[in-house]
Coordinates of N, CA and C in Angstrom, one line a residue:
Chain A
X151 N 67.9 -34.7 120.0 CA 67.9 -35.2 121.4 C 67.6 -36.7 121.4
X152 N 68.5 -37.5 122.2 CA 68.3 -38.9 122.3 C 67.1 -39.2 123.2
X153 N 66.4 -40.3 122.9 CA 65.3 -40.7 123.7 C 65.5 -42.1 124.2
X154 N 65.0 -42.3 125.4 CA 65.0 -43.7 126.0 C 63.6 -44.1 126.4
X155 N 63.1 -45.2 125.8 CA 61.8 -45.7 126.1 C 61.9 -46.8 127.0
X156 N 61.1 -46.8 128.1 CA 61.1 -47.9 129.0 C 59.7 -48.6 128.9
X157 N 59.8 -49.9 129.1 CA 58.6 -50.7 129.1 C 58.7 -51.9 130.1
X158 N 57.6 -52.3 130.8 CA 56.4 -51.6 130.7 C 56.4 -50.3 131.5
X159 N 55.3 -49.5 131.4 CA 55.2 -48.3 132.2 C 54.8 -48.6 133.6
X160 N 53.9 -49.6 133.8 CA 53.4 -50.0 135.1 C 53.5 -51.5 135.2
X161 N 53.8 -52.0 136.3 CA 53.9 -53.5 136.5 C 53.4 -53.8 138.0
X162 N 52.4 -54.6 138.1 CA 52.0 -55.1 139.4 C 52.1 -56.6 139.5
X163 N 52.9 -57.1 140.4 CA 53.1 -58.6 140.4 C 53.0 -59.0 141.9
X164 N 52.9 -60.4 142.0 CA 52.9 -61.0 143.3 C 54.3 -61.2 143.8
X165 N 54.5 -61.2 145.1 CA 55.8 -61.5 145.7 C 56.3 -62.9 145.2
X166 N 57.5 -63.0 144.8 CA 58.1 -64.3 144.4 C 58.1 -64.5 142.9
X167 N 57.4 -63.6 142.2 CA 57.4 -63.7 140.7 C 58.7 -63.0 140.2
X168 N 59.0 -63.3 138.9 CA 60.2 -62.7 138.2 C 59.6 -61.7 137.3
X169 N 60.5 -60.7 136.9 CA 60.0 -59.6 136.0 C 61.2 -59.1 135.3
X170 N 61.0 -58.5 134.1 CA 62.0 -57.8 133.3 C 61.5 -56.5 132.9
X171 N 62.3 -55.5 133.0 CA 62.1 -54.1 132.6 C 63.0 -53.8 131.5
X172 N 62.5 -53.1 130.4 CA 63.3 -52.9 129.2 C 63.5 -51.3 129.0
X173 N 64.7 -51.0 128.5 CA 65.1 -49.6 128.3 C 65.7 -49.6 126.8
X174 N 65.0 -49.0 125.9 CA 65.4 -49.0 124.5 C 65.5 -47.7 123.9
X175 N 66.5 -47.6 122.9 CA 66.7 -46.4 122.2 C 67.3 -46.7 120.8
X176 N 67.2 -45.8 119.9 CA 67.8 -46.0 118.6 C 69.2 -45.3 118.5
X177 N 69.6 -44.8 119.7 CA 70.9 -44.1 119.7 C 71.8 -44.8 120.6
X178 N 73.1 -44.6 120.4 CA 74.1 -45.2 121.2 C 74.5 -44.4 122.4
X179 N 74.7 -45.0 123.5 CA 75.0 -44.4 124.7 C 76.4 -44.8 125.2
X180 N 77.1 -43.9 125.9 CA 78.5 -44.2 126.4 C 78.3 -45.1 127.6
X181 N 77.2 -45.0 128.3 CA 77.0 -45.8 129.5 C 75.5 -45.8 129.8
X182 N 75.1 -46.8 130.6 CA 73.7 -46.9 131.0 C 73.6 -47.1 132.4
X183 N 72.8 -46.3 133.1 CA 72.6 -46.4 134.5 C 71.2 -46.8 134.9
X184 N 71.0 -47.5 136.0 CA 69.7 -47.8 136.5 C 69.5 -47.2 137.9
X185 N 68.4 -46.5 138.1 CA 68.1 -45.9 139.4 C 66.8 -46.4 139.9
X186 N 66.6 -46.4 141.2 CA 65.3 -46.7 141.8 C 64.9 -45.4 142.7
X187 N 63.7 -45.1 142.6 CA 63.2 -43.9 143.3 C 62.0 -44.3 144.2
X188 N 62.1 -43.8 145.4 CA 61.0 -44.0 146.4 C 60.2 -42.7 146.4
X189 N 58.9 -42.8 146.8 CA 58.1 -41.6 146.9 C 58.7 -40.5 147.8
X190 N 58.8 -39.3 147.3 CA 59.3 -38.2 148.1 C 60.8 -38.1 148.2
X191 N 61.5 -38.9 147.4 CA 62.9 -38.9 147.5 C 63.5 -38.8 146.0
X192 N 64.8 -38.5 146.0 CA 65.4 -38.5 144.7 C 65.8 -39.9 144.3
X193 N 66.1 -40.1 143.0 CA 66.5 -41.5 142.5 C 67.9 -41.8 143.1
X194 N 68.1 -43.1 143.3 CA 69.3 -43.7 143.9 C 69.9 -44.7 142.9
X195 N 71.2 -44.5 142.6 CA 71.8 -45.4 141.7 C 71.8 -46.9 142.1
X196 N 71.5 -47.7 141.2 CA 71.6 -49.2 141.4 C 72.9 -49.7 140.7
X197 N 73.1 -49.3 139.5 CA 74.2 -49.9 138.7 C 74.6 -49.0 137.5
X198 N 75.8 -49.1 137.1 CA 76.3 -48.5 135.8 C 76.9 -49.6 135.0
X199 N 76.4 -49.7 133.7 CA 77.1 -50.6 132.8 C 77.7 -49.7 131.6
X200 N 78.8 -50.1 131.2 CA 79.6 -49.3 130.3 C 79.9 -50.0 129.0
X201 N 80.2 -51.3 129.0 CA 80.6 -52.1 127.9 C 79.5 -52.8 127.2
X202 N 79.4 -52.8 125.9 CA 78.4 -53.5 125.2 C 78.4 -55.0 125.5
X203 N 77.2 -55.5 125.9 CA 77.1 -56.9 126.3 C 77.4 -57.2 127.7
X204 N 77.7 -56.2 128.5 CA 78.0 -56.3 129.9 C 76.8 -56.8 130.7
X205 N 77.1 -57.7 131.6 CA 76.0 -58.1 132.6 C 76.5 -57.9 134.0
X206 N 75.7 -57.3 134.8 CA 76.0 -57.1 136.2 C 74.9 -57.6 137.1
X207 N 75.3 -58.2 138.2 CA 74.3 -58.7 139.1 C 74.5 -58.0 140.5
X208 N 73.3 -57.7 141.0 CA 73.2 -57.1 142.3 C 72.2 -57.9 143.1
X209 N 72.6 -58.9 143.8 CA 71.7 -59.8 144.6 C 70.7 -60.4 143.6
X210 N 69.5 -60.1 143.7 CA 68.4 -60.7 142.9 C 68.2 -59.9 141.6
X211 N 68.9 -58.8 141.4 CA 68.8 -57.9 140.2 C 69.9 -58.2 139.2
X212 N 69.5 -58.4 137.9 CA 70.5 -58.6 136.9 C 70.3 -57.6 135.8
X213 N 71.4 -56.9 135.5 CA 71.4 -55.8 134.5 C 72.2 -56.2 133.3
X214 N 71.7 -55.8 132.1 CA 72.4 -56.2 130.9 C 72.4 -54.9 130.0
X215 N 73.6 -54.7 129.4 CA 73.7 -53.6 128.4 C 73.8 -54.3 127.0
X216 N 73.0 -53.8 126.1 CA 72.9 -54.4 124.8 C 74.3 -54.4 124.1
X217 N 74.5 -55.3 123.2 CA 75.8 -55.4 122.4 C 76.1 -54.0 121.7
X218 N 75.1 -53.4 121.2 CA 75.3 -52.2 120.4 C 75.2 -50.9 121.3
X219 N 75.0 -51.1 122.6 CA 74.9 -50.0 123.6 C 73.8 -49.1 123.3
X220 N 72.7 -49.7 122.8 CA 71.5 -48.9 122.5 C 70.3 -49.3 123.5
X221 N 70.5 -50.4 124.2 CA 69.4 -50.8 125.0 C 69.9 -51.5 126.3
X222 N 69.0 -51.7 127.2 CA 69.4 -52.4 128.5 C 68.2 -53.0 129.1
X223 N 68.4 -54.0 130.0 CA 67.3 -54.6 130.6 C 67.7 -54.8 132.1
X224 N 66.6 -54.9 132.9 CA 66.7 -55.1 134.3 C 65.8 -56.3 134.7
X225 N 66.4 -57.4 135.2 CA 65.6 -58.6 135.5 C 65.7 -58.7 137.0
X226 N 64.5 -58.9 137.6 CA 64.4 -59.1 139.1 C 63.9 -60.6 139.3
X227 N 64.6 -61.3 140.0 CA 64.2 -62.7 140.4 C 63.6 -62.7 141.7
X228 N 62.5 -63.4 141.8 CA 61.8 -63.6 143.1 C 61.5 -62.3 143.8
X229 N 60.7 -61.4 143.1 CA 60.5 -60.1 143.6 C 60.0 -60.1 145.1
X230 N 60.4 -59.0 145.8 CA 60.0 -58.8 147.2 C 59.2 -57.5 147.3
X231 N 58.4 -57.3 148.3 CA 57.7 -56.1 148.5 C 58.6 -54.9 148.6
X232 N 59.8 -55.1 149.1 CA 60.8 -54.0 149.2 C 61.3 -53.6 147.8
X233 N 61.0 -54.3 146.7 CA 61.4 -53.9 145.4 C 60.5 -52.9 144.8
X234 N 59.4 -52.6 145.5 CA 58.4 -51.6 145.0 C 59.1 -50.3 144.8
X235 N 58.8 -49.6 143.7 CA 59.3 -48.3 143.5 C 59.3 -47.9 142.0
X236 N 59.9 -46.8 141.7 CA 60.0 -46.3 140.3 C 61.4 -46.6 139.8
X237 N 61.5 -47.4 138.7 CA 62.8 -47.7 138.1 C 63.1 -46.8 136.9
X238 N 64.2 -46.2 136.9 CA 64.6 -45.3 135.8 C 65.9 -45.7 135.2
X239 N 65.9 -45.8 133.9 CA 67.2 -45.9 133.2 C 67.7 -44.6 132.7
X240 N 69.0 -44.4 132.6 CA 69.6 -43.1 132.2 C 70.8 -43.4 131.3
X241 N 70.9 -42.8 130.2 CA 72.0 -43.0 129.2 C 72.9 -41.8 129.2
X242 N 74.2 -42.1 129.2 CA 75.2 -41.0 129.0 C 75.3 -40.7 127.5
X243 N 75.0 -39.5 127.2 CA 75.1 -39.1 125.8 C 76.6 -38.9 125.4
X244 N 77.0 -39.7 124.4 CA 78.5 -39.7 124.0 C 79.0 -38.3 123.7
X245 N 80.2 -38.0 124.2 CA 80.8 -36.7 123.9 C 80.3 -35.5 124.7
X246 N 79.3 -35.8 125.6 CA 78.8 -34.7 126.4 C 78.8 -35.1 127.9
X247 N 78.3 -34.2 128.7 CA 78.2 -34.6 130.1 C 76.7 -34.8 130.5
X248 N 75.9 -35.0 129.4 CA 74.4 -35.1 129.7 C 74.0 -36.6 129.9
X249 N 73.0 -36.7 130.8 CA 72.4 -38.0 131.0 C 70.9 -37.8 130.6
X250 N 70.5 -38.7 129.8 CA 69.1 -38.7 129.3 C 68.4 -39.8 130.0
X251 N 67.2 -39.5 130.7 CA 66.5 -40.4 131.5 C 65.4 -41.1 130.7
X252 N 65.1 -42.3 131.0 CA 63.9 -43.0 130.4 C 62.6 -42.5 131.1
X253 N 61.5 -43.0 130.6 CA 60.2 -42.6 131.0 C 59.8 -43.2 132.4
X254 N 60.5 -44.3 132.8 CA 60.3 -44.9 134.1 C 59.3 -46.1 134.0
X255 N 59.6 -47.0 134.9 CA 58.7 -48.2 135.1 C 58.3 -48.2 136.6
X256 N 57.0 -48.1 136.9 CA 56.5 -48.1 138.2 C 56.1 -49.5 138.6
X257 N 56.9 -50.1 139.6 CA 56.7 -51.5 140.0 C 56.0 -51.6 141.3
X258 N 55.0 -52.4 141.4 CA 54.4 -52.7 142.7 C 54.4 -54.2 142.9
X259 N 55.0 -54.6 144.1 CA 55.1 -56.0 144.4 C 54.1 -56.2 145.6
X260 N 53.2 -57.1 145.3 CA 52.1 -57.4 146.3 C 52.5 -58.6 147.2
X261 N 52.2 -58.5 148.5 CA 52.5 -59.6 149.4 C 51.5 -60.7 149.3
Chain B
X142 N 77.1 -36.6 156.8 CA 77.4 -36.3 155.3 C 76.1 -35.9 154.7
X143 N 75.9 -34.6 154.3 CA 74.7 -34.1 153.8 C 74.4 -34.5 152.4
X144 N 75.4 -34.6 151.5 CA 75.2 -35.0 150.1 C 74.7 -33.8 149.3
X145 N 73.5 -33.9 148.7 CA 72.9 -32.9 147.9 C 71.7 -32.3 148.7
X146 N 71.7 -31.1 149.0 CA 70.6 -30.5 149.8 C 69.8 -29.5 148.9
X147 N 68.5 -29.7 148.8 CA 67.7 -28.8 148.1 C 66.7 -28.0 149.0
X148 N 66.5 -26.8 148.8 CA 65.5 -26.0 149.5 C 64.8 -25.0 148.6
X149 N 63.5 -24.7 148.8 CA 62.6 -25.4 149.8 C 62.2 -26.7 149.3
X150 N 61.4 -27.4 150.2 CA 60.9 -28.7 149.8 C 59.6 -28.6 149.0
X151 N 58.8 -27.6 149.4 CA 57.5 -27.3 148.7 C 57.5 -25.8 148.5
X152 N 56.8 -25.4 147.4 CA 56.6 -24.0 147.1 C 55.4 -23.8 146.2
X153 N 54.6 -22.7 146.5 CA 53.5 -22.4 145.7 C 53.7 -21.0 145.2
X154 N 53.6 -20.8 143.9 CA 53.8 -19.4 143.3 C 52.6 -19.0 142.5
X155 N 52.4 -17.7 142.3 CA 51.4 -17.3 141.4 C 52.0 -17.0 140.1
X156 N 51.3 -17.1 139.0 CA 51.8 -16.9 137.7 C 52.4 -15.5 137.6
X157 N 53.6 -15.5 137.0 CA 54.4 -14.2 136.9 C 55.4 -14.0 138.0
X158 N 55.3 -14.7 139.1 CA 56.2 -14.5 140.2 C 57.6 -15.1 139.8
X159 N 58.6 -14.7 140.5 CA 59.9 -15.3 140.3 C 60.4 -15.9 141.6
X160 N 61.3 -16.9 141.5 CA 61.9 -17.4 142.7 C 63.1 -18.2 142.3
X161 N 63.9 -18.5 143.3 CA 65.1 -19.3 143.2 C 65.0 -20.6 144.0
X162 N 65.3 -21.7 143.3 CA 65.4 -23.0 144.0 C 66.9 -23.2 144.3
X163 N 67.2 -23.5 145.6 CA 68.6 -23.7 146.0 C 69.0 -25.1 145.9
X164 N 70.3 -25.3 145.6 CA 70.9 -26.6 145.6 C 72.4 -26.5 146.0
X165 N 72.7 -27.3 147.0 CA 74.1 -27.3 147.5 C 74.6 -28.7 147.7
X166 N 75.9 -28.9 147.3 CA 76.5 -30.3 147.6 C 77.8 -30.1 148.3
X167 N 78.1 -31.1 149.2 CA 79.3 -31.0 150.0 C 80.3 -32.1 149.6
X168 N 80.2 -32.6 148.4 CA 81.1 -33.7 148.0 C 82.2 -33.3 147.0
X169 N 82.3 -32.0 146.8 CA 83.3 -31.4 145.9 C 83.1 -32.0 144.5
X170 N 81.9 -32.2 144.1 CA 81.6 -32.6 142.7 C 81.7 -31.5 141.7
X171 N 82.3 -31.8 140.6 CA 82.4 -30.7 139.5 C 81.1 -30.6 138.8
X172 N 80.4 -31.7 138.5 CA 79.2 -31.7 137.7 C 78.0 -31.6 138.5
X173 N 77.1 -30.6 138.1 CA 75.8 -30.4 138.8 C 74.8 -30.2 137.7
X174 N 73.5 -30.6 138.0 CA 72.5 -30.5 137.0 C 71.1 -30.3 137.7
X175 N 70.2 -29.8 136.9 CA 68.8 -29.7 137.3 C 67.9 -30.5 136.4
X176 N 67.0 -31.2 137.0 CA 66.0 -31.9 136.2 C 64.6 -31.6 136.7
X177 N 63.6 -31.7 135.9 CA 62.2 -31.7 136.3 C 61.6 -33.0 136.0
X178 N 60.7 -33.4 136.9 CA 60.0 -34.7 136.8 C 58.5 -34.5 136.7
X179 N 58.0 -35.0 135.6 CA 56.5 -34.9 135.4 C 56.0 -36.3 135.1
X180 N 54.7 -36.5 135.5 CA 54.2 -37.9 135.4 C 54.3 -38.4 134.0
X181 N 54.8 -39.6 133.8 CA 54.9 -40.3 132.5 C 56.0 -39.8 131.6
X182 N 56.8 -38.8 132.1 CA 57.9 -38.3 131.3 C 59.3 -38.4 131.8
X183 N 59.4 -39.2 132.9 CA 60.7 -39.4 133.5 C 61.3 -38.1 134.0
X184 N 62.6 -38.0 133.9 CA 63.4 -36.8 134.3 C 63.9 -36.1 133.1
X185 N 63.6 -34.8 133.0 CA 64.1 -34.0 131.8 C 65.2 -33.0 132.3
X186 N 66.3 -32.9 131.6 CA 67.4 -32.1 131.9 C 67.1 -30.6 131.6
X187 N 67.2 -29.7 132.6 CA 66.9 -28.3 132.4 C 68.3 -27.6 132.0
X188 N 69.2 -27.6 133.0 CA 70.5 -27.0 132.8 C 71.5 -27.8 133.5
X189 N 72.8 -27.7 133.1 CA 73.8 -28.4 133.8 C 75.1 -27.6 133.8
X190 N 76.0 -28.0 134.7 CA 77.3 -27.3 134.8 C 78.4 -28.3 135.0
X191 N 79.5 -28.0 134.4 CA 80.7 -29.0 134.5 C 81.8 -28.4 135.4
X192 N 81.5 -27.2 136.0 CA 82.4 -26.6 136.9 C 82.0 -25.2 137.2
X193 N 82.6 -24.6 138.2 CA 82.3 -23.2 138.5 C 82.6 -22.3 137.3
X194 N 81.6 -21.4 137.1 CA 81.7 -20.5 136.0 C 81.2 -21.1 134.6
X195 N 80.9 -22.4 134.6 CA 80.5 -23.0 133.3 C 79.1 -23.6 133.4
X196 N 78.2 -23.1 132.5 CA 76.8 -23.7 132.5 C 76.4 -24.0 131.1
X197 N 75.5 -24.9 130.9 CA 75.0 -25.2 129.5 C 73.5 -25.6 129.6
X198 N 72.8 -25.5 128.5 CA 71.4 -25.9 128.5 C 71.2 -27.4 128.3
X199 N 70.1 -27.8 128.9 CA 69.7 -29.2 128.6 C 68.5 -29.3 127.7
X200 N 67.6 -30.2 127.9 CA 66.5 -30.4 127.0 C 65.4 -29.3 127.0
X201 N 65.2 -28.8 128.3 CA 64.0 -27.9 128.5 C 64.5 -26.7 129.2
X202 N 65.3 -25.8 128.7 CA 65.9 -24.7 129.4 C 65.0 -23.5 129.5
X203 N 64.0 -23.4 128.6 CA 63.2 -22.1 128.5 C 62.5 -21.8 129.8
X204 N 62.7 -20.5 130.2 CA 62.0 -20.1 131.4 C 62.8 -20.2 132.7
X205 N 64.0 -20.8 132.5 CA 64.9 -21.0 133.7 C 66.3 -20.4 133.4
X206 N 66.9 -19.9 134.5 CA 68.3 -19.5 134.5 C 69.1 -20.2 135.6
X207 N 70.4 -20.3 135.3 CA 71.3 -20.9 136.3 C 72.6 -20.1 136.3
X208 N 73.3 -20.3 137.4 CA 74.7 -19.7 137.5 C 75.5 -20.7 138.4
X209 N 76.8 -20.6 138.3 CA 77.6 -21.5 139.1 C 78.8 -20.7 139.6
X210 N 78.7 -20.0 140.6 CA 79.7 -19.1 141.1 C 80.7 -19.9 142.0
X211 N 80.2 -21.0 142.6 CA 81.1 -21.8 143.4 C 80.9 -23.3 143.1
X212 N 81.8 -24.1 143.5 CA 81.7 -25.6 143.2 C 80.4 -26.1 143.9
X213 N 80.2 -25.6 145.1 CA 79.1 -26.2 146.0 C 77.7 -25.8 145.6
X214 N 77.5 -24.7 145.0 CA 76.1 -24.2 144.8 C 75.7 -24.1 143.4
X215 N 74.4 -24.4 143.1 CA 73.9 -24.4 141.7 C 72.4 -24.0 141.8
X216 N 72.1 -22.7 142.0 CA 70.7 -22.3 142.1 C 70.0 -22.3 140.7
X217 N 68.7 -22.6 140.8 CA 67.9 -22.5 139.6 C 66.9 -21.4 139.7
X218 N 66.8 -20.5 138.8 CA 65.9 -19.3 138.9 C 64.8 -19.4 137.9
X219 N 63.6 -19.2 138.4 CA 62.4 -19.1 137.5 C 62.1 -17.6 137.4
X220 N 62.2 -17.2 136.1 CA 62.1 -15.7 135.9 C 60.7 -15.2 136.0
X221 N 59.8 -15.9 135.5 CA 58.4 -15.5 135.5 C 57.5 -16.8 135.4
X222 N 57.1 -17.2 136.6 CA 56.5 -18.6 136.7 C 55.3 -18.7 135.9
X223 N 55.1 -19.9 135.3 CA 53.9 -20.2 134.5 C 53.4 -21.6 135.0
X224 N 52.1 -21.8 134.8 CA 51.5 -23.1 135.3 C 52.2 -24.3 134.7
X225 N 52.8 -24.2 133.5 CA 53.5 -25.3 132.8 C 54.8 -25.7 133.6
X226 N 55.2 -24.8 134.5 CA 56.4 -25.1 135.3 C 56.0 -25.8 136.6
X227 N 54.8 -26.1 136.8 CA 54.4 -27.0 138.0 C 55.0 -28.3 137.8
X228 N 55.8 -28.7 138.7 CA 56.6 -30.0 138.6 C 57.3 -30.3 139.9
X229 N 58.1 -31.4 139.9 CA 59.0 -31.7 140.9 C 60.4 -31.5 140.4
X230 N 61.2 -30.7 141.0 CA 62.5 -30.3 140.5 C 63.6 -31.0 141.4
X231 N 64.5 -31.7 140.6 CA 65.6 -32.4 141.3 C 67.0 -31.8 140.9
X232 N 67.8 -31.6 141.9 CA 69.2 -31.2 141.6 C 70.1 -32.5 141.8
X233 N 71.1 -32.6 140.9 CA 71.9 -33.8 141.0 C 73.4 -33.4 140.8
X234 N 74.3 -34.1 141.4 CA 75.7 -33.8 141.2 C 76.5 -35.2 141.0
X235 N 77.6 -35.1 140.3 CA 78.5 -36.2 140.2 C 79.9 -35.8 140.1
X236 N 80.8 -36.8 140.3 CA 82.2 -36.5 140.4 C 82.7 -35.9 139.0
X237 N 82.4 -36.5 137.9 CA 83.0 -36.1 136.7 C 82.0 -36.1 135.5
X238 N 80.7 -36.2 135.7 CA 79.7 -36.2 134.6 C 79.5 -37.6 134.0
X239 N 79.9 -37.7 132.8 CA 79.6 -38.9 132.0 C 80.1 -40.2 132.7
X240 N 79.3 -41.2 132.9 CA 79.6 -42.5 133.4 C 79.7 -42.5 135.0
X241 N 79.7 -41.3 135.6 CA 79.8 -41.3 137.0 C 78.4 -41.3 137.6
X242 N 78.2 -41.9 138.8 CA 76.8 -41.9 139.3 C 76.3 -40.5 139.7
X243 N 75.1 -40.3 139.5 CA 74.4 -39.0 139.9 C 73.9 -39.2 141.3
X244 N 74.2 -38.1 142.1 CA 73.6 -38.1 143.5 C 72.6 -37.0 143.5
X245 N 71.4 -37.4 143.9 CA 70.2 -36.5 143.8 C 69.8 -36.0 145.2
X246 N 69.3 -34.7 145.2 CA 68.6 -34.2 146.3 C 67.2 -34.8 146.4
X247 N 66.5 -34.4 147.4 CA 65.1 -35.0 147.6 C 64.0 -34.2 146.9
X248 N 64.4 -33.2 146.2 CA 63.4 -32.6 145.3 C 62.7 -31.4 145.9
X249 N 62.2 -30.5 145.0 CA 61.4 -29.4 145.4 C 60.1 -29.5 144.6
X250 N 58.9 -29.6 145.3 CA 57.7 -29.7 144.6 C 57.1 -28.3 144.4
X251 N 57.0 -27.8 143.2 CA 56.6 -26.5 142.9 C 55.2 -26.5 142.2
X252 N 54.3 -25.7 142.7 CA 53.0 -25.5 142.1 C 52.8 -24.1 141.7
X253 N 52.5 -23.8 140.5 CA 52.2 -22.5 140.0 C 50.8 -22.3 139.6
X254 N 50.1 -21.4 140.3 CA 48.7 -21.2 140.1 C 48.3 -20.0 139.2

């Protein structure tokens, strides 16, 4: 079974600061997705990256897929209190229909 | 547009009881799956289905059964509940599985005493 490790597990920062969340594995994935989850709700997709080295931007969020398709990062510029939540990465297991989820990063942005 | 609907939202069971968690989607998605979410462990795949009549095991299938008689519904059955099955359960669907975005329900919080 493939594993995805996320770091850090918890992050508490002030509004306006920048941060990066990492998602690492020793296995290759066919795609990498990032989700955000609010309390009492299911995860909601932020982005999907498919090609090694791919970079996608979503307003203040920048997502990167590693060249070898084994890792990914999420960078948030000038964090806002609305960015607070649980961030999850999920890798598509090649040749299957399975998605493997990372352990999650709980972000709290303080006003 | 309902999306993915899970019922019930909360459930308390005694050890040994059985129950079915319901999941329905109205997006005509072929792929459906069940996850459990436990603190510090992310989401773990229990079972999944790539279409009506087809199911397969995920990472943690023991103690759970599924069936997929229609495209819309994918119920999860707990055969004999155990305290280790206390968790939050999420159903998700997607258009075609790999590389397609997963659409999640809002979860069922299950406590087994």
